[in-house]
GROMACS .gro file of C-alpha atoms in nm:
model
  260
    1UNK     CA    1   0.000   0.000   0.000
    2UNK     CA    2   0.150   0.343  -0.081
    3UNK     CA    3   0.052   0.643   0.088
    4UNK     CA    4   0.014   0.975   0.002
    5UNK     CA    5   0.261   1.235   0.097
    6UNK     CA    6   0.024   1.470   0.298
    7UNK     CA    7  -0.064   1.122   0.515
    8UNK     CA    8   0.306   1.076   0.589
    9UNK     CA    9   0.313   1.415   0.685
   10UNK     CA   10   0.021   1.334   0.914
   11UNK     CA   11   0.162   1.020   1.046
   12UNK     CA   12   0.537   1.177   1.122
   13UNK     CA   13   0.371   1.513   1.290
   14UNK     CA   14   0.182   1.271   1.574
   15UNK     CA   15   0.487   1.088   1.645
   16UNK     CA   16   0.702   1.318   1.713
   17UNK     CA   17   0.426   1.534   1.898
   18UNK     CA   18   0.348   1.200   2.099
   19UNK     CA   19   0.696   1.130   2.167
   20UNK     CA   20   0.747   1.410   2.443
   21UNK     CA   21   0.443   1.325   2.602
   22UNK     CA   22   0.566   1.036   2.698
   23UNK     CA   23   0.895   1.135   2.823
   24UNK     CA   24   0.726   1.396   3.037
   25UNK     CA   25   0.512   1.064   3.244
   26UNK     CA   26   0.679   0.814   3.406
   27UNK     CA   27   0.369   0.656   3.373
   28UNK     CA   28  -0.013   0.662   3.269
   29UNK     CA   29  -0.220   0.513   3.513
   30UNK     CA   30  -0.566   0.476   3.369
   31UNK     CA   31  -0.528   0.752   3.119
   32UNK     CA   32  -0.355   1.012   3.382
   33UNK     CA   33   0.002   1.073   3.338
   34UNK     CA   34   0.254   1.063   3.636
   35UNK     CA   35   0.483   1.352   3.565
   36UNK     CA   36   0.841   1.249   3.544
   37UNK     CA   37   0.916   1.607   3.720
   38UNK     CA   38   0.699   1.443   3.984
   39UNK     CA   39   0.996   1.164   4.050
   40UNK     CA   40   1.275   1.339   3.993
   41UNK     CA   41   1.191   1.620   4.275
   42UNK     CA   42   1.146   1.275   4.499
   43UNK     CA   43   1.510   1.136   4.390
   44UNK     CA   44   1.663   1.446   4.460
   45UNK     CA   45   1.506   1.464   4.834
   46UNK     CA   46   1.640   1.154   4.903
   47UNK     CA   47   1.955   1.216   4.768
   48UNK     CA   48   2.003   1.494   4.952
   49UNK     CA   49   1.917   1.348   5.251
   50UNK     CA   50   2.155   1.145   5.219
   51UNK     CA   51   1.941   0.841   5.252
   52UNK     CA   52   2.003   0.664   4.904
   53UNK     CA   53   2.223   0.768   4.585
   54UNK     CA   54   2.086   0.801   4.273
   55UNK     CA   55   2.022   0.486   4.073
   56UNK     CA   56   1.818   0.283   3.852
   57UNK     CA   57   1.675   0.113   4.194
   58UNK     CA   58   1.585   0.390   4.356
   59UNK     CA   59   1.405   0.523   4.026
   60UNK     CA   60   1.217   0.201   3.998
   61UNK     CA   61   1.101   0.207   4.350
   62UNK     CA   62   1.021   0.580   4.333
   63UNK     CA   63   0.801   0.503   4.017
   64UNK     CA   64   0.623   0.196   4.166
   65UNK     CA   65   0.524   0.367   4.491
   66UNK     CA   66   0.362   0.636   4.251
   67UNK     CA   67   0.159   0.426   4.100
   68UNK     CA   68   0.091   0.260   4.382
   69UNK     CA   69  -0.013   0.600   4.541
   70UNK     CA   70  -0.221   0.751   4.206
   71UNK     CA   71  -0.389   0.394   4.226
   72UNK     CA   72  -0.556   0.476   4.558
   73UNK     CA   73  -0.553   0.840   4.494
   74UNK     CA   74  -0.798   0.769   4.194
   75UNK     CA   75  -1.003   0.532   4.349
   76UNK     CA   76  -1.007   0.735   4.670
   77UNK     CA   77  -1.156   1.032   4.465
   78UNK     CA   78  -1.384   0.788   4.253
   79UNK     CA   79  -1.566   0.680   4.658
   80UNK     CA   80  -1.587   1.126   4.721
   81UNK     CA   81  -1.298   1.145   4.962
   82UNK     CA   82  -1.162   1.417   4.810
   83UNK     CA   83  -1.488   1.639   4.889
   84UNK     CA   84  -1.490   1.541   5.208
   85UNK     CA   85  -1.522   1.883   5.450
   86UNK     CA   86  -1.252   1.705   5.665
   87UNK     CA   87  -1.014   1.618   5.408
   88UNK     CA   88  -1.069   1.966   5.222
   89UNK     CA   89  -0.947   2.139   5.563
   90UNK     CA   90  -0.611   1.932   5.576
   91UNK     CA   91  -0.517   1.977   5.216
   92UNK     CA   92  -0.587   2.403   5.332
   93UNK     CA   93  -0.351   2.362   5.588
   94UNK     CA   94  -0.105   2.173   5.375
   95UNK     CA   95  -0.112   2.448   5.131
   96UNK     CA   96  -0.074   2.685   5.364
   97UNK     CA   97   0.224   2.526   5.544
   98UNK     CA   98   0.380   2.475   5.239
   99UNK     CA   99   0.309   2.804   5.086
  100UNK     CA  100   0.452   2.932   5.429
  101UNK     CA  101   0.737   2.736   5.412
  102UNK     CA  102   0.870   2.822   5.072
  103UNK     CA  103   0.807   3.216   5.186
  104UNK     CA  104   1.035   3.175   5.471
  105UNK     CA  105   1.294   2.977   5.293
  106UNK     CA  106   1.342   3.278   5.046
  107UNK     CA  107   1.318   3.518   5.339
  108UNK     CA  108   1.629   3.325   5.525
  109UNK     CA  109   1.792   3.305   5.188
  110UNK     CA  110   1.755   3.672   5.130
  111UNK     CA  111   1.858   3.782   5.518
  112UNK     CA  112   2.129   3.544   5.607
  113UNK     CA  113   2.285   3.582   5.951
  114UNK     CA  114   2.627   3.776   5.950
  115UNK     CA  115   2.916   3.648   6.085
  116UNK     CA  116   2.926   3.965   6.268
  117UNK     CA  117   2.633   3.907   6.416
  118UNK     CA  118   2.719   3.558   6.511
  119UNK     CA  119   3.069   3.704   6.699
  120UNK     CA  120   2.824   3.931   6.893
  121UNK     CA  121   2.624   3.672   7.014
  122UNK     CA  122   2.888   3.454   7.121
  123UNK     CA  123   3.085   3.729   7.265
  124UNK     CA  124   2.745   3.792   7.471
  125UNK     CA  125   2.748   3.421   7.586
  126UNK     CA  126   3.099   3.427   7.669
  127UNK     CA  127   3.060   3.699   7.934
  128UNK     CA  128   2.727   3.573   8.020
  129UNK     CA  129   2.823   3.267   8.117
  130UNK     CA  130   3.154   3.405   8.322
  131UNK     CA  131   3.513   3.271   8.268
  132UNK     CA  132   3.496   3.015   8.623
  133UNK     CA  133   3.284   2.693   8.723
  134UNK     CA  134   3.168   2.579   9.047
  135UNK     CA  135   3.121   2.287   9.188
  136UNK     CA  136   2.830   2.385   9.427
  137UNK     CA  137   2.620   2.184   9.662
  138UNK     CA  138   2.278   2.325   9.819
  139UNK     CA  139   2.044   2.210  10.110
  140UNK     CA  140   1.669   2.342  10.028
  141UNK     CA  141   1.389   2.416  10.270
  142UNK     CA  142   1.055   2.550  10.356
  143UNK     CA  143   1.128   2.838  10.553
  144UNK     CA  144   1.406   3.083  10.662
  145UNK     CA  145   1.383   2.944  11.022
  146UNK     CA  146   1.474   2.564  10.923
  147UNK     CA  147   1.772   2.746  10.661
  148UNK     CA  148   1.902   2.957  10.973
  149UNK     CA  149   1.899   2.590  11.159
  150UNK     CA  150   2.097   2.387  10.941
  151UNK     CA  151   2.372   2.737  10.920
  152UNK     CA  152   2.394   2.727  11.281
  153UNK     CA  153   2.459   2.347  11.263
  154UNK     CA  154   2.734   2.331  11.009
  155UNK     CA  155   2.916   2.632  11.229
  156UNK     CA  156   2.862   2.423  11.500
  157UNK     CA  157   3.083   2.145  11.322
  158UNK     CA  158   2.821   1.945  11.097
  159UNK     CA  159   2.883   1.779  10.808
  160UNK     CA  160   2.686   1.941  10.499
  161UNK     CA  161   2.666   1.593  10.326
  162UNK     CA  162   2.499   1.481  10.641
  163UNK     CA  163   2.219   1.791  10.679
  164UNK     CA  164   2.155   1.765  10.310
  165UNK     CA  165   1.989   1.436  10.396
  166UNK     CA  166   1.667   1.672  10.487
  167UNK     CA  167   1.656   1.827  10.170
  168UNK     CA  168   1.346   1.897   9.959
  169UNK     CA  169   1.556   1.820   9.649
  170UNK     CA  170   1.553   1.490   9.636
  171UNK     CA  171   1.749   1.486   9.324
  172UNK     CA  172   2.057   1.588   9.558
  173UNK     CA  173   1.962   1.540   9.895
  174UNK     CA  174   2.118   1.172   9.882
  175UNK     CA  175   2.408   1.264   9.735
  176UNK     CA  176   2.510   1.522   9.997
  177UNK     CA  177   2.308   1.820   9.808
  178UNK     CA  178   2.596   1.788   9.503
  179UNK     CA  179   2.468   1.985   9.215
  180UNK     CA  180   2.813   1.925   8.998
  181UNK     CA  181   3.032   2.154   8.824
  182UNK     CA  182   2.818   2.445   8.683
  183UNK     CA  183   2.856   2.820   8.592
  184UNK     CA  184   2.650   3.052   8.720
  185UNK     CA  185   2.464   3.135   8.423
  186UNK     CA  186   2.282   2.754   8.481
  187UNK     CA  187   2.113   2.894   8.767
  188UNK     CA  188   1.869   3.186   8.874
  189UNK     CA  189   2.062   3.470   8.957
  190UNK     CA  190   1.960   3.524   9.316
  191UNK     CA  191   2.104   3.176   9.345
  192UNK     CA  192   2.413   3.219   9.150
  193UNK     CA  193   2.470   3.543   9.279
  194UNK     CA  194   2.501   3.388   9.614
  195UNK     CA  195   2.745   3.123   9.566
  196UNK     CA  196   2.991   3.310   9.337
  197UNK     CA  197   3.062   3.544   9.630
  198UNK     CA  198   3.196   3.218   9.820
  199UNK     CA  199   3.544   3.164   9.814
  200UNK     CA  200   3.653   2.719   9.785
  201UNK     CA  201   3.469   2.551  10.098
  202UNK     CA  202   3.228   2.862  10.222
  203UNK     CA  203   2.836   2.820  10.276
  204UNK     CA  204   2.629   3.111  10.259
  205UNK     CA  205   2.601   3.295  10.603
  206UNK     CA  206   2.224   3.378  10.497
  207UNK     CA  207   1.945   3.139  10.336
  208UNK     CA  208   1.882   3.213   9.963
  209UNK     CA  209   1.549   3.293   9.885
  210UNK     CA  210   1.432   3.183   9.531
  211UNK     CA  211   1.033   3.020   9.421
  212UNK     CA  212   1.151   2.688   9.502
  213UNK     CA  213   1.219   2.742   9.907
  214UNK     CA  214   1.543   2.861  10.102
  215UNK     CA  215   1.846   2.736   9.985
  216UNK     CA  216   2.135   2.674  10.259
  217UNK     CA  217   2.476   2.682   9.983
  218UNK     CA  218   2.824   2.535   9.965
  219UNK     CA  219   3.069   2.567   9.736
  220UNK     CA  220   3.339   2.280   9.716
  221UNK     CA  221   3.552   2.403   9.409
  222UNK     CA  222   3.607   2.649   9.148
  223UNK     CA  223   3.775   2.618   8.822
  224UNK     CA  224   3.836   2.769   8.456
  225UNK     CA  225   3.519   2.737   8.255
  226UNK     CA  226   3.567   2.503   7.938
  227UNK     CA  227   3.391   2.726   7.714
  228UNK     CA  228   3.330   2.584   7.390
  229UNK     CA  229   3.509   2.787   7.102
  230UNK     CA  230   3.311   2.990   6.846
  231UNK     CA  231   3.389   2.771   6.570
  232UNK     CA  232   3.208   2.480   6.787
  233UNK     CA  233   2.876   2.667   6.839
  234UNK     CA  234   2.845   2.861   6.575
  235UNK     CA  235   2.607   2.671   6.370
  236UNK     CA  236   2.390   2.674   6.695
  237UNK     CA  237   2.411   3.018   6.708
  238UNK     CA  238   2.354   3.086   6.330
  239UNK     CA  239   2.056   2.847   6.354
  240UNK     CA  240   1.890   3.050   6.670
  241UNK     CA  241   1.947   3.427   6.531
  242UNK     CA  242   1.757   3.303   6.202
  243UNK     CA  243   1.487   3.198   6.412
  244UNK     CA  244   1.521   3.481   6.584
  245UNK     CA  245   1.498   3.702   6.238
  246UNK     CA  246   1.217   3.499   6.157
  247UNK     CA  247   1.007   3.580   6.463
  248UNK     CA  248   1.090   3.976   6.403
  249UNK     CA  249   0.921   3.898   6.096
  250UNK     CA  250   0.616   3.731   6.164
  251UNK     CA  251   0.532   4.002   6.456
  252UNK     CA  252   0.605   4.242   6.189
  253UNK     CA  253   0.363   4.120   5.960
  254UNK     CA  254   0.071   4.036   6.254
  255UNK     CA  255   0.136   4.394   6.361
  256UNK     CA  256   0.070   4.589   5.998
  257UNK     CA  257  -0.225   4.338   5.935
  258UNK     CA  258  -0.591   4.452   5.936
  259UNK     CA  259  -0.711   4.166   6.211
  260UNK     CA  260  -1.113   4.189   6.310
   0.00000   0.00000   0.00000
């Protein structure tokens, strides 16, 4: 059979128009294509996750669990799911986390933290957190009175270890009221403020006051902080004045927006 020219033509112009429709689908699943984009942005993820490397595997298994997932998605829509009031509310708030989330990636990208800024903030923590550790130990009670006891006691000659015994902390009381090697900055001030007075082997001539009860304090040692270096934190830091930058933002935008 010989055809005519303009019906090769014909023939020729659908192939190659059909041809990139099908490298654009993975797969058609009952007549709906699965956009190869579709697996490709999932290969990536888990790529950069580190989870998997890219490979004819982990394509396969990518492409099988999305047909495996338009499967139920179409037959999920065919039952009415999908105009279900409940389901319609969660694929809102998916949108709008999503949404959300791509704004705020920009925003970080746009404002990144500055290593100035980082310095500042560690510098801040540095002096903060004080130069020394102590190694403190504390007996707490209900009321000045009981405090004022246990002082008198340990001039008297007894052993703190012993007295701590009656100690409402019972995280330390059995271990002689030992709170470990701490800097001040790991404590309320009032309490901290108390102890760092002290020189090695002192107890506070006075109860402490704080919300927790009257604190009766010792300190057995004092050192040189170990203060972790700038290079060791900094990606703490970084992470925590982005956040930080973030929240400036969102108050921001509550505060210029009409709310009724």
């Amino acid at each position: 059979m010989t055809f005519k020219p303009a019906f090769r033509i014909l023939v020729a112009s659908i192939a190659v128009a059909s041809a990139p429709a099908i490298a654009q689908n993975i797969a058609v699943v009952n007549g709906k294509g699965i956009p190869t984009a579709r697996a490709d942005a999932i290969v990536k993820q888990v790529v950069a996750q580190g989870q998997q490397q890219d490979s004819p595997q982990l394509r396969d298994m990518v492409k099988k669990d999305l047909i495996s997932r338009e499967v139920l998605m179409q037959e999920a829509e065919k039952q009415g799911y999908a105009k279900s009031a409940d389901v319609k509310q969660q694929m809102e708030n998916a949108r709008q986390a999503l949404v959300v989330q791509a704004m705020v990636a920009d925003y970080v990208k746009k404002n990144p933290v500055k290593d100035t800024d980082v310095k500042a903030e560690y510098d801040r923590f540095v002096k903060e957190t004080g130069d020394k550790e102590y190694h403190v130990r504390h007996i707490l009670v209900d009321t000045e009175a009981a405090a004022n006891d246990i002082i008198a006691k340990l001039k008297g000659g007894a052993k703190f270890e012993d007295l701590a015994k009656q100690s409402k902390d019972t995280g330390s009381a059995n271990n002689g009221g030992d709170l470990d090697w701490a800097t001040p900055s790991a404590f309320p001030e009032v309490f901290s403020k108390a102890f760092v007075a002290l020189q090695k082997g002192q107890v506070t001539e006075k109860p402490v006051q704080t919300p927790n009860g009257f604190h009766v304090i010792k300190v057995d040692d004092v050192r040189q902080a170990k203060l972790p270096t700038l290079d060791e934190v900094k990606p703490q830091i970084e992470e925590a004045l982005t956040q930080r930058k973030l929240q400036a933002y969102q108050e921001e935008l509550v505060k210029k927006a009409k709310i009724q």
